[in-house]
Structure formats: C-alpha cells, structure tokens
Amino acid sequence: MAPALDVSVSFDNVRDKNMMLLKKLNAAIFPVKYQDNYYTDALASGDFTKLAYYGDICVGNIACRVEKKESETKIYIMTLGVLAPYRNLGIGTKLLNSVLDLCQQDPKIVEIYLH
C-alpha cells in the first residue's frame, strides 16, 4: 500500500443547510439508503459529523451518533466514506483523526466504536 499523500483537505460540520451534501455522498458511496433517523442522529452529533472538501469539492464524510448514558458518553461511527476518485489520498484517515481528536478532548467519552 502506498503512503498517503499530504493533500489539502478542509472540513465542515453538517448543518440543515448542507445536509443534502451528506445525503448525496451517502447515495454515491454506500449501497444502502439511510433512513431519516440516521440523518437526525448525524445532525445532533454536532462536531462529530463532518464533510470533507478537497479544494471546493465535497468528497467524503464521517457521520457519528452520540450515545449518552448517565455520566458516560459513547461515540458510534455510523459511516465513514470517500468518493472513489479521491480514495488513497488520506482523506478518510483525516476524517477519522478529526473525530478521535474530539474524543480525546472530552473526558466523558469512554468509548468510540463502529461495526
């Protein structure tokens, strides 16, 4: 496997006004259609759901669900994807690291997981 290139990637949080970008990316990347509760959870996660831009082009995303129980919080990574032409550039790694960095900043987060 070739080392990831150092590419310029910027992130934006998902909000109501750019939710359609997340929906379009998911339709292009994943073989399933996500229900409304997926997008509700993604929007509610705040900084834990991000869009990745390569230049001005939205090319990937990470979508998480925040699960709070008593004094502990878990982060569930629902999806992590990058459009095929932009894979192997390190964009997915940068998306994942952005969420891991947020988790390290919050002592209430005890677990981050995916399946």
PDB file of C-alpha atoms in Angstrom:
ATOM      1  CA  MET A   1       0.000   0.000   0.000  1.00  0.00           C
ATOM      2  CA  ALA A   2       1.411   3.395  -0.982  1.00  0.00           C
ATOM      3  CA  PRO A   3       1.796   6.057   1.701  1.00  0.00           C
ATOM      4  CA  ALA A   4      -0.963   8.650   1.872  1.00  0.00           C
ATOM      5  CA  LEU A   5      -0.208  11.906   0.153  1.00  0.00           C
ATOM      6  CA  ASP A   6      -0.316  15.133   2.121  1.00  0.00           C
ATOM      7  CA  VAL A   7      -3.323  16.743   0.475  1.00  0.00           C
ATOM      8  CA  SER A   8      -5.125  19.894   1.478  1.00  0.00           C
ATOM      9  CA  VAL A   9      -8.451  18.886   2.966  1.00  0.00           C
ATOM     10  CA  SER A  10     -10.896  21.097   4.803  1.00  0.00           C
ATOM     11  CA  PHE A  11     -13.841  20.078   6.971  1.00  0.00           C
ATOM     12  CA  ASP A  12     -17.279  21.497   7.602  1.00  0.00           C
ATOM     13  CA  ASN A  13     -19.813  20.412  10.186  1.00  0.00           C
ATOM     14  CA  VAL A  14     -23.103  19.096   8.865  1.00  0.00           C
ATOM     15  CA  ARG A  15     -25.988  21.512   9.327  1.00  0.00           C
ATOM     16  CA  ASP A  16     -29.503  21.804   7.945  1.00  0.00           C
ATOM     17  CA  LYS A  17     -28.267  23.914   5.045  1.00  0.00           C
ATOM     18  CA  ASN A  18     -25.702  21.346   3.830  1.00  0.00           C
ATOM     19  CA  MET A  19     -27.470  18.110   4.841  1.00  0.00           C
ATOM     20  CA  MET A  20     -28.242  17.431   1.165  1.00  0.00           C
ATOM     21  CA  LEU A  21     -24.479  17.049   0.529  1.00  0.00           C
ATOM     22  CA  LEU A  22     -24.312  14.283   3.140  1.00  0.00           C
ATOM     23  CA  LYS A  23     -27.307  12.561   1.555  1.00  0.00           C
ATOM     24  CA  LYS A  24     -25.801  12.771  -1.937  1.00  0.00           C
ATOM     25  CA  LEU A  25     -22.428  11.472  -0.762  1.00  0.00           C
ATOM     26  CA  ASN A  26     -24.057   8.546   1.027  1.00  0.00           C
ATOM     27  CA  ALA A  27     -26.076   7.675  -2.078  1.00  0.00           C
ATOM     28  CA  ALA A  28     -22.888   7.687  -4.176  1.00  0.00           C
ATOM     29  CA  ILE A  29     -20.676   5.789  -1.711  1.00  0.00           C
ATOM     30  CA  PHE A  30     -22.857   3.268   0.128  1.00  0.00           C
ATOM     31  CA  PRO A  31     -25.151   0.555  -1.236  1.00  0.00           C
ATOM     32  CA  VAL A  32     -27.957   1.300   1.255  1.00  0.00           C
ATOM     33  CA  LYS A  33     -30.479   4.100   1.646  1.00  0.00           C
ATOM     34  CA  TYR A  34     -30.314   5.626   5.112  1.00  0.00           C
ATOM     35  CA  GLN A  35     -33.499   6.422   6.982  1.00  0.00           C
ATOM     36  CA  ASP A  36     -34.390   9.797   8.476  1.00  0.00           C
ATOM     37  CA  ASN A  37     -33.224   8.770  11.974  1.00  0.00           C
ATOM     38  CA  TYR A  38     -29.673   8.352  10.617  1.00  0.00           C
ATOM     39  CA  TYR A  39     -29.665  11.985   9.464  1.00  0.00           C
ATOM     40  CA  THR A  40     -31.295  13.158  12.702  1.00  0.00           C
ATOM     41  CA  ASP A  41     -28.538  11.424  14.709  1.00  0.00           C
ATOM     42  CA  ALA A  42     -25.825  12.793  12.413  1.00  0.00           C
ATOM     43  CA  LEU A  43     -27.122  16.346  12.761  1.00  0.00           C
ATOM     44  CA  ALA A  44     -27.477  16.003  16.548  1.00  0.00           C
ATOM     45  CA  SER A  45     -23.862  14.862  16.906  1.00  0.00           C
ATOM     46  CA  GLY A  46     -22.569  18.375  16.237  1.00  0.00           C
ATOM     47  CA  ASP A  47     -18.817  18.416  15.637  1.00  0.00           C
ATOM     48  CA  PHE A  48     -18.689  14.611  15.322  1.00  0.00           C
ATOM     49  CA  THR A  49     -20.235  14.601  11.848  1.00  0.00           C
ATOM     50  CA  LYS A  50     -18.174  16.276   9.150  1.00  0.00           C
ATOM     51  CA  LEU A  51     -17.974  16.774   5.420  1.00  0.00           C
ATOM     52  CA  ALA A  52     -14.528  16.663   3.776  1.00  0.00           C
ATOM     53  CA  TYR A  53     -13.627  19.015   0.953  1.00  0.00           C
ATOM     54  CA  TYR A  54     -10.786  18.559  -1.499  1.00  0.00           C
ATOM     55  CA  GLY A  55     -10.478  22.078  -2.806  1.00  0.00           C
ATOM     56  CA  ASP A  56     -14.079  23.172  -3.357  1.00  0.00           C
ATOM     57  CA  ILE A  57     -15.364  19.643  -3.965  1.00  0.00           C
ATOM     58  CA  CYS A  58     -17.188  17.741  -1.220  1.00  0.00           C
ATOM     59  CA  VAL A  59     -15.602  14.290  -1.440  1.00  0.00           C
ATOM     60  CA  GLY A  60     -16.245  12.476   1.835  1.00  0.00           C
ATOM     61  CA  ASN A  61     -17.823  12.378   5.254  1.00  0.00           C
ATOM     62  CA  ILE A  62     -17.832  10.851   8.656  1.00  0.00           C
ATOM     63  CA  ALA A  63     -21.160  10.586  10.454  1.00  0.00           C
ATOM     64  CA  CYS A  64     -21.430   9.729  14.129  1.00  0.00           C
ATOM     65  CA  ARG A  65     -24.093   9.226  16.762  1.00  0.00           C
ATOM     66  CA  VAL A  66     -23.504  10.456  20.304  1.00  0.00           C
ATOM     67  CA  GLU A  67     -24.835   8.000  22.895  1.00  0.00           C
ATOM     68  CA  LYS A  68     -25.135   9.460  26.393  1.00  0.00           C
ATOM     69  CA  LYS A  69     -25.871   7.266  29.390  1.00  0.00           C
ATOM     70  CA  GLU A  70     -25.619   8.690  32.891  1.00  0.00           C
ATOM     71  CA  SER A  71     -22.167  10.297  33.174  1.00  0.00           C
ATOM     72  CA  GLU A  72     -20.598   8.432  30.229  1.00  0.00           C
ATOM     73  CA  THR A  73     -20.697   9.109  26.514  1.00  0.00           C
ATOM     74  CA  LYS A  74     -20.022   6.770  23.610  1.00  0.00           C
ATOM     75  CA  ILE A  75     -19.434   7.760  20.008  1.00  0.00           C
ATOM     76  CA  TYR A  76     -20.713   5.403  17.330  1.00  0.00           C
ATOM     77  CA  ILE A  77     -19.257   5.920  13.854  1.00  0.00           C
ATOM     78  CA  MET A  78     -22.248   5.241  11.612  1.00  0.00           C
ATOM     79  CA  THR A  79     -20.456   5.847   8.308  1.00  0.00           C
ATOM     80  CA  LEU A  80     -17.061   6.890   7.004  1.00  0.00           C
ATOM     81  CA  GLY A  81     -16.672   7.237   3.271  1.00  0.00           C
ATOM     82  CA  VAL A  82     -14.803   8.974   0.463  1.00  0.00           C
ATOM     83  CA  LEU A  83     -15.778   9.132  -3.196  1.00  0.00           C
ATOM     84  CA  ALA A  84     -13.829   6.567  -5.245  1.00  0.00           C
ATOM     85  CA  PRO A  85     -11.675   9.025  -7.276  1.00  0.00           C
ATOM     86  CA  TYR A  86     -10.435  10.611  -4.028  1.00  0.00           C
ATOM     87  CA  ARG A  87      -9.561   7.455  -2.109  1.00  0.00           C
ATOM     88  CA  ASN A  88      -5.984   6.629  -1.090  1.00  0.00           C
ATOM     89  CA  LEU A  89      -5.199  10.303  -0.526  1.00  0.00           C
ATOM     90  CA  GLY A  90      -5.504  10.116   3.264  1.00  0.00           C
ATOM     91  CA  ILE A  91      -8.869  11.881   3.387  1.00  0.00           C
ATOM     92  CA  GLY A  92     -10.588   9.065   5.296  1.00  0.00           C
ATOM     93  CA  THR A  93      -7.721   8.992   7.782  1.00  0.00           C
ATOM     94  CA  LYS A  94      -8.043  12.745   8.331  1.00  0.00           C
ATOM     95  CA  LEU A  95     -11.794  12.394   8.881  1.00  0.00           C
ATOM     96  CA  LEU A  96     -11.268   9.620  11.419  1.00  0.00           C
ATOM     97  CA  ASN A  97      -8.491  11.540  13.185  1.00  0.00           C
ATOM     98  CA  SER A  98     -10.713  14.615  13.487  1.00  0.00           C
ATOM     99  CA  VAL A  99     -13.249  12.558  15.442  1.00  0.00           C
ATOM    100  CA  LEU A 100     -10.583  10.802  17.526  1.00  0.00           C
ATOM    101  CA  ASP A 101      -9.111  14.204  18.439  1.00  0.00           C
ATOM    102  CA  LEU A 102     -12.518  15.413  19.616  1.00  0.00           C
ATOM    103  CA  CYS A 103     -12.918  12.271  21.728  1.00  0.00           C
ATOM    104  CA  GLN A 104      -9.575  12.837  23.433  1.00  0.00           C
ATOM    105  CA  GLN A 105     -10.662  16.341  24.443  1.00  0.00           C
ATOM    106  CA  ASP A 106     -13.747  15.129  26.330  1.00  0.00           C
ATOM    107  CA  PRO A 107     -13.128  13.016  29.461  1.00  0.00           C
ATOM    108  CA  LYS A 108     -16.783  11.904  29.496  1.00  0.00           C
ATOM    109  CA  ILE A 109     -16.279   9.959  26.268  1.00  0.00           C
ATOM    110  CA  VAL A 110     -15.377   6.439  27.318  1.00  0.00           C
ATOM    111  CA  GLU A 111     -15.703   4.587  24.037  1.00  0.00           C
ATOM    112  CA  ILE A 112     -15.713   5.081  20.284  1.00  0.00           C
ATOM    113  CA  TYR A 113     -16.848   2.207  18.105  1.00  0.00           C
ATOM    114  CA  LEU A 114     -18.129   1.091  14.725  1.00  0.00           C
ATOM    115  CA  HIS A 115     -19.086  -2.165  13.047  1.00  0.00           C
TER     116      HIS A 115
END
